Structures are given as C-alpha cells and as structure tokens.
Amino acid sequence: MTAREAVAEGTGALEAGRPGSPFLDATILLAHAMDISRDALLARLPDALDDAVLGRYRALVARRLAGEPVAYITGCREFWGLPFRSDPRALMPRPETEHLVETALSMLPPPRQGKRLRCHDAFAGSGCVGIALASERPDIEMALSDASGPALELCAENAAALLTPDRPGGFPAMLRGDILSAASAPLDAIVANPPYVSSALTREILGAGSPEPADALDGGPDGLAFYGPLAAQAFSLLNPGGFLAVEIGDEQGPAVAAILEAAGFSDARIVRDLAGLDRVVAGVKRA
Ligand code: GLN
C-alpha cells in the first residue's frame, strides 16, 4: 500500500467515525507512524509503506476512532507556533485559545526599560497561554497556577522546554492552587481559560471517549461557575490599570461581561474568534 492509499483509508475511516478534520488527522498520524514530519509525508505520498509502519498507523487511527485526541496520540500540539507537549494531564491546547493570548498582548503596556510587568495565568493546564505570553514578552514576570498537580507538572515541562531560563522576567513560577488562591498581588495582568463547559455537556464529551480531564472542562450546571470567584479575586489582586482576560464558551459573552462588570471591571469587551464566535472577555480595573 502506498502512503497516499493509507491516507485515503484512514481519512475514510475517520470521516465516518470522528468527523472534524479527518484528512489532517490521518496525515498527522501517518507521519507520526513513519517518524517524519507531515510536510515530509506529503512529499512522499507515492512511496510504498512497509508492513510495520502500516500496522503502527492503523493502531493510531484506531486510537483516534476510540476518542483519543490526535494531540495525545502524538504527544504534541502546536500552539502560538510553539510545540507544546500534550497528554491527559491537561486539556490539549485549542487553536481558538490563541485569541486569549492575542487579546492580552494587545492590552499589555509596551515594555519599559527597568520595569517588569507581573502577570498571572490561572487554570494554566498545559501552560499554553502563559508560556506563549512569556515567549512574546520576555520582560513579563509570569506565574502560572492550576489546582491539578499533574497539570502543573506538564506545565512546568512545557515551560522548561519552550522558554529560556535567563529571560529578563525570570523563569515562570509554577503554583498549585484553585482559581487565584496561589496568586500574589500586585498584578498587572491576569489571564485564564477556566473550565466553562456545562456539567451535562462534559458528561457527554467524556461519554464519547475523550480522555481529557473532566475537571478542566466542567464549569458547573451552566458552565459559568468559575467566572464570579475569578473576577472577584482578580479585581482585588490587580494594580489600577491592570486587566483580566478570560476565554469563554461561545454563548457566554454577555453573561461573562456582566460578571466582570459586577466585580468592578470597566469596559468589559467581547472578542470573537476566527469562526465569528464570542471567545474572550476582557475588562480593565480602572485607575
Ligand atoms: N473549548 C473547550 C471545549 O469546548 C473547553 C475549554 C474550557 O472549558 N476551558 O472542549
């Protein structure tokens, strides 16, 4: 069988069983089975595959069909152009979460000689948000926290692999704690991608075979459980002029904007993702 035929076989199987991005998934899994990059695979589609590679590939496709995310199967997911390690200790990084990074970058004051901005990433999981921010802004003193010990381990592995230890803002602190309990004032910026999926939908997602950690998804009956405490704690930790930016579910924009304003934030605004869906809410603690 050629690589092209194997890709067609896998794409067909995935299309039926795990709709989404079957061709992309099949090519990533075949490249992984061949131990080459996806670009290299696309240049080698006419090549014949040996049986060992084909066997490995079919086993990977079967894992995907059983519900395992591609990122967990390959152990890696690109986010903000950086290769994050990804496994069931934390949610895999989602492309739409890049809007949270983008929003925070657009709200941060420009770097100033001799001044370190202090930033906290709560519900850090794999660390993708805080690590991407730290990679863009070496002047930021970054702390990342999570209630889950295993998630924090993964986060630390990613920080060690993706950030230079001698960055001006120092190596990020990894802190164990729920919501913002581990954060220390004064902060200039707080970012968070809290669990925001309703409990019912979380059960459905896990029932369909996803091995992602339930605690990272489940935001209570309406998915909004964490935003109130998060906004209240953030408001008291921030410097005047500082901001809170959070990822949200696409139907939560107005509700989360209202929660931020009730906590004292001004100018709460909703940012849409590339699909045109509400994805981020940000508010400022007015000076
Ligand atoms: N966007 C994720 C999903 O729908 C949820 C992420 C989260 O709860 N923070 O699977």
mmCIF file of C-alpha atoms in Angstrom, residues 1-241:
data_model
loop_
_atom_site.group_PDB
_atom_site.id
_atom_site.type_symbol
_atom_site.label_atom_id
_atom_site.label_comp_id
_atom_site.label_asym_id
_atom_site.label_seq_id
_atom_site.Cartn_x
_atom_site.Cartn_y
_atom_site.Cartn_z
ATOM 1 C CA MET A 1 0.000 0.000 0.000
ATOM 2 C CA THR A 2 1.266 3.488 -0.798
ATOM 3 C CA ALA A 3 1.245 6.342 1.676
ATOM 4 C CA ARG A 4 -1.450 8.002 -0.424
ATOM 5 C CA GLU A 5 -3.675 4.904 -0.189
ATOM 6 C CA ALA A 6 -3.087 4.680 3.543
ATOM 7 C CA VAL A 7 -4.075 8.326 3.977
ATOM 8 C CA ALA A 8 -7.260 7.688 1.950
ATOM 9 C CA GLU A 9 -8.055 4.610 4.054
ATOM 10 C CA GLY A 10 -7.548 6.478 7.338
ATOM 11 C CA THR A 11 -9.408 9.572 6.135
ATOM 12 C CA GLY A 12 -12.397 7.438 5.153
ATOM 13 C CA ALA A 13 -12.461 5.617 8.481
ATOM 14 C CA LEU A 14 -12.146 8.842 10.474
ATOM 15 C CA GLU A 15 -14.722 10.676 8.371
ATOM 16 C CA ALA A 16 -17.265 8.045 9.336
ATOM 17 C CA GLY A 17 -16.244 7.695 12.977
ATOM 18 C CA ARG A 18 -14.682 11.010 14.103
ATOM 19 C CA PRO A 19 -15.761 13.819 11.818
ATOM 20 C CA GLY A 20 -13.835 17.050 12.200
ATOM 21 C CA SER A 21 -10.587 17.105 10.295
ATOM 22 C CA PRO A 22 -10.184 13.508 9.022
ATOM 23 C CA PHE A 23 -7.574 14.216 6.316
ATOM 24 C CA LEU A 24 -5.475 16.359 8.625
ATOM 25 C CA ASP A 25 -5.714 13.751 11.394
ATOM 26 C CA ALA A 26 -4.845 10.875 9.042
ATOM 27 C CA THR A 27 -1.781 12.649 7.680
ATOM 28 C CA ILE A 28 -0.551 13.633 11.156
ATOM 29 C CA LEU A 29 -0.975 10.035 12.368
ATOM 30 C CA LEU A 30 0.749 8.513 9.329
ATOM 31 C CA ALA A 31 3.641 10.967 9.608
ATOM 32 C CA HIS A 32 3.898 10.013 13.294
ATOM 33 C CA ALA A 33 3.923 6.285 12.421
ATOM 34 C CA MET A 34 6.662 6.958 9.836
ATOM 35 C CA ASP A 35 8.554 9.180 12.285
ATOM 36 C CA ILE A 36 8.763 12.032 9.786
ATOM 37 C CA SER A 37 7.183 15.490 9.592
ATOM 38 C CA ARG A 38 3.797 15.968 7.967
ATOM 39 C CA ASP A 39 5.436 18.072 5.236
ATOM 40 C CA ALA A 40 7.872 15.241 4.515
ATOM 41 C CA LEU A 41 4.955 12.803 4.318
ATOM 42 C CA LEU A 42 3.098 14.995 1.816
ATOM 43 C CA ALA A 43 6.192 14.902 -0.397
ATOM 44 C CA ARG A 44 6.329 11.100 -0.182
ATOM 45 C CA LEU A 45 2.714 10.090 -0.884
ATOM 46 C CA PRO A 46 3.639 7.774 -3.824
ATOM 47 C CA ASP A 47 6.039 5.729 -1.630
ATOM 48 C CA ALA A 48 5.125 2.186 -0.634
ATOM 49 C CA LEU A 49 4.749 1.610 3.110
ATOM 50 C CA ASP A 50 6.278 -1.349 4.868
ATOM 51 C CA ASP A 51 4.055 -3.553 6.998
ATOM 52 C CA ALA A 52 5.431 -2.352 10.320
ATOM 53 C CA VAL A 53 4.609 1.282 9.507
ATOM 54 C CA LEU A 54 1.175 0.346 8.219
ATOM 55 C CA GLY A 55 0.466 -1.666 11.378
ATOM 56 C CA ARG A 56 1.555 1.227 13.600
ATOM 57 C CA TYR A 57 -0.549 3.676 11.587
ATOM 58 C CA ARG A 58 -3.693 1.543 11.746
ATOM 59 C CA ALA A 59 -3.276 1.222 15.505
ATOM 60 C CA LEU A 60 -3.021 5.020 15.796
ATOM 61 C CA VAL A 61 -6.143 5.503 13.650
ATOM 62 C CA ALA A 62 -7.964 3.002 15.897
ATOM 63 C CA ARG A 63 -6.981 5.045 18.972
ATOM 64 C CA ARG A 64 -8.316 8.200 17.320
ATOM 65 C CA LEU A 65 -11.540 6.362 16.422
ATOM 66 C CA ALA A 66 -11.900 5.363 20.068
ATOM 67 C CA GLY A 67 -11.920 9.042 21.015
ATOM 68 C CA GLU A 68 -8.314 9.894 21.869
ATOM 69 C CA PRO A 69 -7.330 13.359 20.617
ATOM 70 C CA VAL A 70 -4.574 13.442 17.988
ATOM 71 C CA ALA A 71 -2.512 15.669 20.282
ATOM 72 C CA TYR A 72 -2.462 12.961 22.986
ATOM 73 C CA ILE A 73 -1.587 10.258 20.465
ATOM 74 C CA THR A 74 1.401 12.161 19.090
ATOM 75 C CA GLY A 75 2.149 13.782 22.468
ATOM 76 C CA CYS A 76 2.456 17.200 20.889
ATOM 77 C CA ARG A 77 0.288 20.121 19.811
ATOM 78 C CA GLU A 78 1.436 23.326 18.185
ATOM 79 C CA PHE A 79 0.091 26.481 19.817
ATOM 80 C CA TRP A 80 1.237 30.027 19.083
ATOM 81 C CA GLY A 81 3.890 28.457 16.848
ATOM 82 C CA LEU A 82 5.386 26.527 19.787
ATOM 83 C CA PRO A 83 5.407 22.727 20.130
ATOM 84 C CA PHE A 84 3.608 22.029 23.419
ATOM 85 C CA ARG A 85 3.773 18.607 24.993
ATOM 86 C CA SER A 86 0.218 17.334 25.326
ATOM 87 C CA ASP A 87 -1.166 14.384 27.287
ATOM 88 C CA PRO A 88 -4.150 13.550 29.546
ATOM 89 C CA ARG A 89 -2.699 15.534 32.454
ATOM 90 C CA ALA A 90 -4.301 18.653 30.904
ATOM 91 C CA LEU A 91 -6.590 19.768 28.082
ATOM 92 C CA MET A 92 -4.808 19.895 24.757
ATOM 93 C CA PRO A 93 -4.218 23.450 23.556
ATOM 94 C CA ARG A 94 -7.041 24.674 21.264
ATOM 95 C CA PRO A 95 -6.401 26.986 18.309
ATOM 96 C CA GLU A 96 -9.147 29.392 19.422
ATOM 97 C CA THR A 97 -7.300 29.937 22.709
ATOM 98 C CA GLU A 98 -4.709 31.892 20.711
ATOM 99 C CA HIS A 99 -7.262 34.742 20.779
ATOM 100 C CA LEU A 100 -6.777 34.954 24.542
ATOM 101 C CA VAL A 101 -3.016 35.373 24.040
ATOM 102 C CA GLU A 102 -3.626 37.942 21.294
ATOM 103 C CA THR A 103 -6.081 39.931 23.438
ATOM 104 C CA ALA A 104 -3.694 40.002 26.401
ATOM 105 C CA LEU A 105 -0.788 41.096 24.191
ATOM 106 C CA SER A 106 -2.880 43.925 22.767
ATOM 107 C CA MET A 107 -3.778 45.166 26.280
ATOM 108 C CA LEU A 108 -0.345 44.937 27.907
ATOM 109 C CA PRO A 109 1.518 48.223 28.163
ATOM 110 C CA PRO A 110 4.655 48.311 25.966
ATOM 111 C CA PRO A 111 7.928 47.132 27.546
ATOM 112 C CA ARG A 112 9.709 49.826 29.538
ATOM 113 C CA GLN A 113 13.358 49.774 30.499
ATOM 114 C CA GLY A 114 13.766 48.654 34.071
ATOM 115 C CA LYS A 115 10.074 47.842 34.603
ATOM 116 C CA ARG A 116 8.822 44.285 34.991
ATOM 117 C CA LEU A 117 5.126 43.639 34.447
ATOM 118 C CA ARG A 118 3.630 40.966 36.699
ATOM 119 C CA CYS A 119 1.217 38.571 35.030
ATOM 120 C CA HIS A 120 -0.670 35.502 36.290
ATOM 121 C CA ASP A 121 -2.169 32.652 34.238
ATOM 122 C CA ALA A 122 -4.855 30.855 36.289
ATOM 123 C CA PHE A 123 -6.212 27.416 35.292
ATOM 124 C CA ALA A 124 -2.940 27.106 33.351
ATOM 125 C CA GLY A 125 -3.270 23.418 32.348
ATOM 126 C CA SER A 126 -0.598 22.704 29.726
ATOM 127 C CA GLY A 127 0.622 26.266 30.242
ATOM 128 C CA CYS A 128 -0.029 27.261 26.646
ATOM 129 C CA VAL A 129 -1.464 30.730 27.392
ATOM 130 C CA GLY A 130 1.074 31.899 29.967
ATOM 131 C CA ILE A 131 4.038 30.338 28.177
ATOM 132 C CA ALA A 132 3.032 31.890 24.837
ATOM 133 C CA LEU A 133 2.729 35.286 26.567
ATOM 134 C CA ALA A 134 6.062 34.838 28.293
ATOM 135 C CA SER A 135 7.696 33.900 24.994
ATOM 136 C CA GLU A 136 6.358 37.063 23.322
ATOM 137 C CA ARG A 137 7.154 39.362 26.236
ATOM 138 C CA PRO A 138 10.459 38.432 27.891
ATOM 139 C CA ASP A 139 10.029 41.415 30.243
ATOM 140 C CA ILE A 140 6.989 39.859 31.948
ATOM 141 C CA GLU A 141 7.362 38.201 35.338
ATOM 142 C CA MET A 142 4.959 35.300 34.831
ATOM 143 C CA ALA A 143 3.285 32.944 37.292
ATOM 144 C CA LEU A 144 1.104 30.015 36.277
ATOM 145 C CA SER A 145 -1.229 28.138 38.583
ATOM 146 C CA ASP A 146 -3.517 25.146 38.475
ATOM 147 C CA ALA A 147 -5.457 23.155 41.057
ATOM 148 C CA SER A 148 -4.217 19.917 39.481
ATOM 149 C CA GLY A 149 -0.753 18.649 40.420
ATOM 150 C CA PRO A 150 -0.343 16.558 37.255
ATOM 151 C CA ALA A 151 -1.386 19.528 35.066
ATOM 152 C CA LEU A 152 1.173 21.705 36.815
ATOM 153 C CA GLU A 153 3.888 19.106 36.136
ATOM 154 C CA LEU A 154 3.061 19.173 32.432
ATOM 155 C CA CYS A 155 3.024 22.972 32.546
ATOM 156 C CA ALA A 156 6.498 23.006 34.116
ATOM 157 C CA GLU A 157 7.809 20.584 31.473
ATOM 158 C CA ASN A 158 6.496 22.859 28.741
ATOM 159 C CA ALA A 159 7.970 25.978 30.326
ATOM 160 C CA ALA A 160 11.356 24.260 30.663
ATOM 161 C CA ALA A 161 11.274 23.117 27.041
ATOM 162 C CA LEU A 162 9.955 26.327 25.475
ATOM 163 C CA LEU A 163 11.355 29.262 27.481
ATOM 164 C CA THR A 164 14.948 30.276 28.052
ATOM 165 C CA PRO A 165 15.911 30.204 31.729
ATOM 166 C CA ASP A 166 17.708 33.561 31.509
ATOM 167 C CA ARG A 167 14.734 35.628 30.261
ATOM 168 C CA PRO A 168 14.678 39.142 31.812
ATOM 169 C CA GLY A 169 11.353 38.489 33.595
ATOM 170 C CA GLY A 170 12.806 35.393 35.233
ATOM 171 C CA PHE A 171 11.709 31.790 34.847
ATOM 172 C CA PRO A 172 7.938 31.482 35.450
ATOM 173 C CA ALA A 173 6.691 30.376 38.856
ATOM 174 C CA MET A 174 4.504 27.238 38.918
ATOM 175 C CA LEU A 175 1.987 27.420 41.744
ATOM 176 C CA ARG A 176 -0.561 24.889 42.918
ATOM 177 C CA GLY A 177 -3.937 26.362 43.790
ATOM 178 C CA ASP A 178 -7.582 26.738 42.896
ATOM 179 C CA ILE A 179 -8.700 29.795 40.870
ATOM 180 C CA LEU A 180 -6.362 32.620 42.048
ATOM 181 C CA SER A 181 -5.634 31.325 45.563
ATOM 182 C CA ALA A 182 -1.939 30.911 44.719
ATOM 183 C CA ALA A 183 -1.523 34.324 43.091
ATOM 184 C CA SER A 184 0.265 37.190 44.772
ATOM 185 C CA ALA A 185 -0.523 40.897 44.372
ATOM 186 C CA PRO A 186 0.188 43.286 42.826
ATOM 187 C CA LEU A 187 -0.523 42.040 39.301
ATOM 188 C CA ASP A 188 -0.699 43.960 36.032
ATOM 189 C CA ALA A 189 -2.494 41.277 34.031
ATOM 190 C CA ILE A 190 -4.455 38.104 34.713
ATOM 191 C CA VAL A 191 -5.365 35.600 32.019
ATOM 192 C CA ALA A 192 -7.458 32.477 32.461
ATOM 193 C CA ASN A 193 -9.055 29.720 30.438
ATOM 194 C CA PRO A 194 -11.251 28.249 33.185
ATOM 195 C CA PRO A 195 -13.464 25.193 32.778
ATOM 196 C CA TYR A 196 -16.610 26.556 31.101
ATOM 197 C CA VAL A 197 -18.423 23.559 29.617
ATOM 198 C CA SER A 198 -21.713 22.699 31.328
ATOM 199 C CA SER A 199 -21.668 19.582 33.513
ATOM 200 C CA ALA A 200 -24.174 17.857 31.214
ATOM 201 C CA LEU A 201 -22.112 18.522 28.082
ATOM 202 C CA THR A 202 -18.933 17.480 29.917
ATOM 203 C CA ARG A 203 -20.524 14.102 30.667
ATOM 204 C CA GLU A 204 -21.488 13.793 27.003
ATOM 205 C CA ILE A 205 -17.958 14.622 25.800
ATOM 206 C CA LEU A 206 -16.360 12.137 28.198
ATOM 207 C CA GLY A 207 -19.001 9.540 27.349
ATOM 208 C CA ALA A 208 -17.926 9.792 23.695
ATOM 209 C CA GLY A 209 -14.473 8.547 24.701
ATOM 210 C CA SER A 210 -12.435 11.708 25.282
ATOM 211 C CA PRO A 211 -9.705 11.141 27.890
ATOM 212 C CA GLU A 212 -9.362 14.849 28.646
ATOM 213 C CA PRO A 213 -9.572 15.676 32.382
ATOM 214 C CA ALA A 214 -13.192 16.384 33.391
ATOM 215 C CA ASP A 215 -12.091 18.976 35.952
ATOM 216 C CA ALA A 216 -10.610 21.083 33.159
ATOM 217 C CA LEU A 217 -13.900 21.177 31.253
ATOM 218 C CA ASP A 218 -16.692 21.136 33.828
ATOM 219 C CA GLY A 219 -17.861 24.648 34.689
ATOM 220 C CA GLY A 220 -20.952 23.599 36.641
ATOM 221 C CA PRO A 221 -24.611 23.460 35.584
ATOM 222 C CA ASP A 222 -24.373 26.453 33.204
ATOM 223 C CA GLY A 223 -20.586 26.435 32.676
ATOM 224 C CA LEU A 224 -20.279 29.816 34.409
ATOM 225 C CA ALA A 225 -19.361 28.623 37.923
ATOM 226 C CA PHE A 226 -15.762 29.876 37.959
ATOM 227 C CA TYR A 227 -16.148 33.349 36.459
ATOM 228 C CA GLY A 228 -17.653 35.022 39.549
ATOM 229 C CA PRO A 229 -14.929 33.994 42.019
ATOM 230 C CA LEU A 230 -12.260 34.503 39.347
ATOM 231 C CA ALA A 231 -13.383 38.070 38.612
ATOM 232 C CA ALA A 232 -13.721 38.998 42.303
ATOM 233 C CA GLN A 233 -10.282 37.589 43.211
ATOM 234 C CA ALA A 234 -8.698 39.141 40.116
ATOM 235 C CA PHE A 235 -10.103 42.581 40.916
ATOM 236 C CA SER A 236 -8.505 42.603 44.345
ATOM 237 C CA LEU A 237 -5.124 41.305 43.068
ATOM 238 C CA LEU A 238 -4.734 43.749 40.152
ATOM 239 C CA ASN A 239 -2.996 47.106 40.127
ATOM 240 C CA PRO A 240 -5.156 50.024 39.000
ATOM 241 C CA GLY A 241 -4.934 49.991 35.198
#
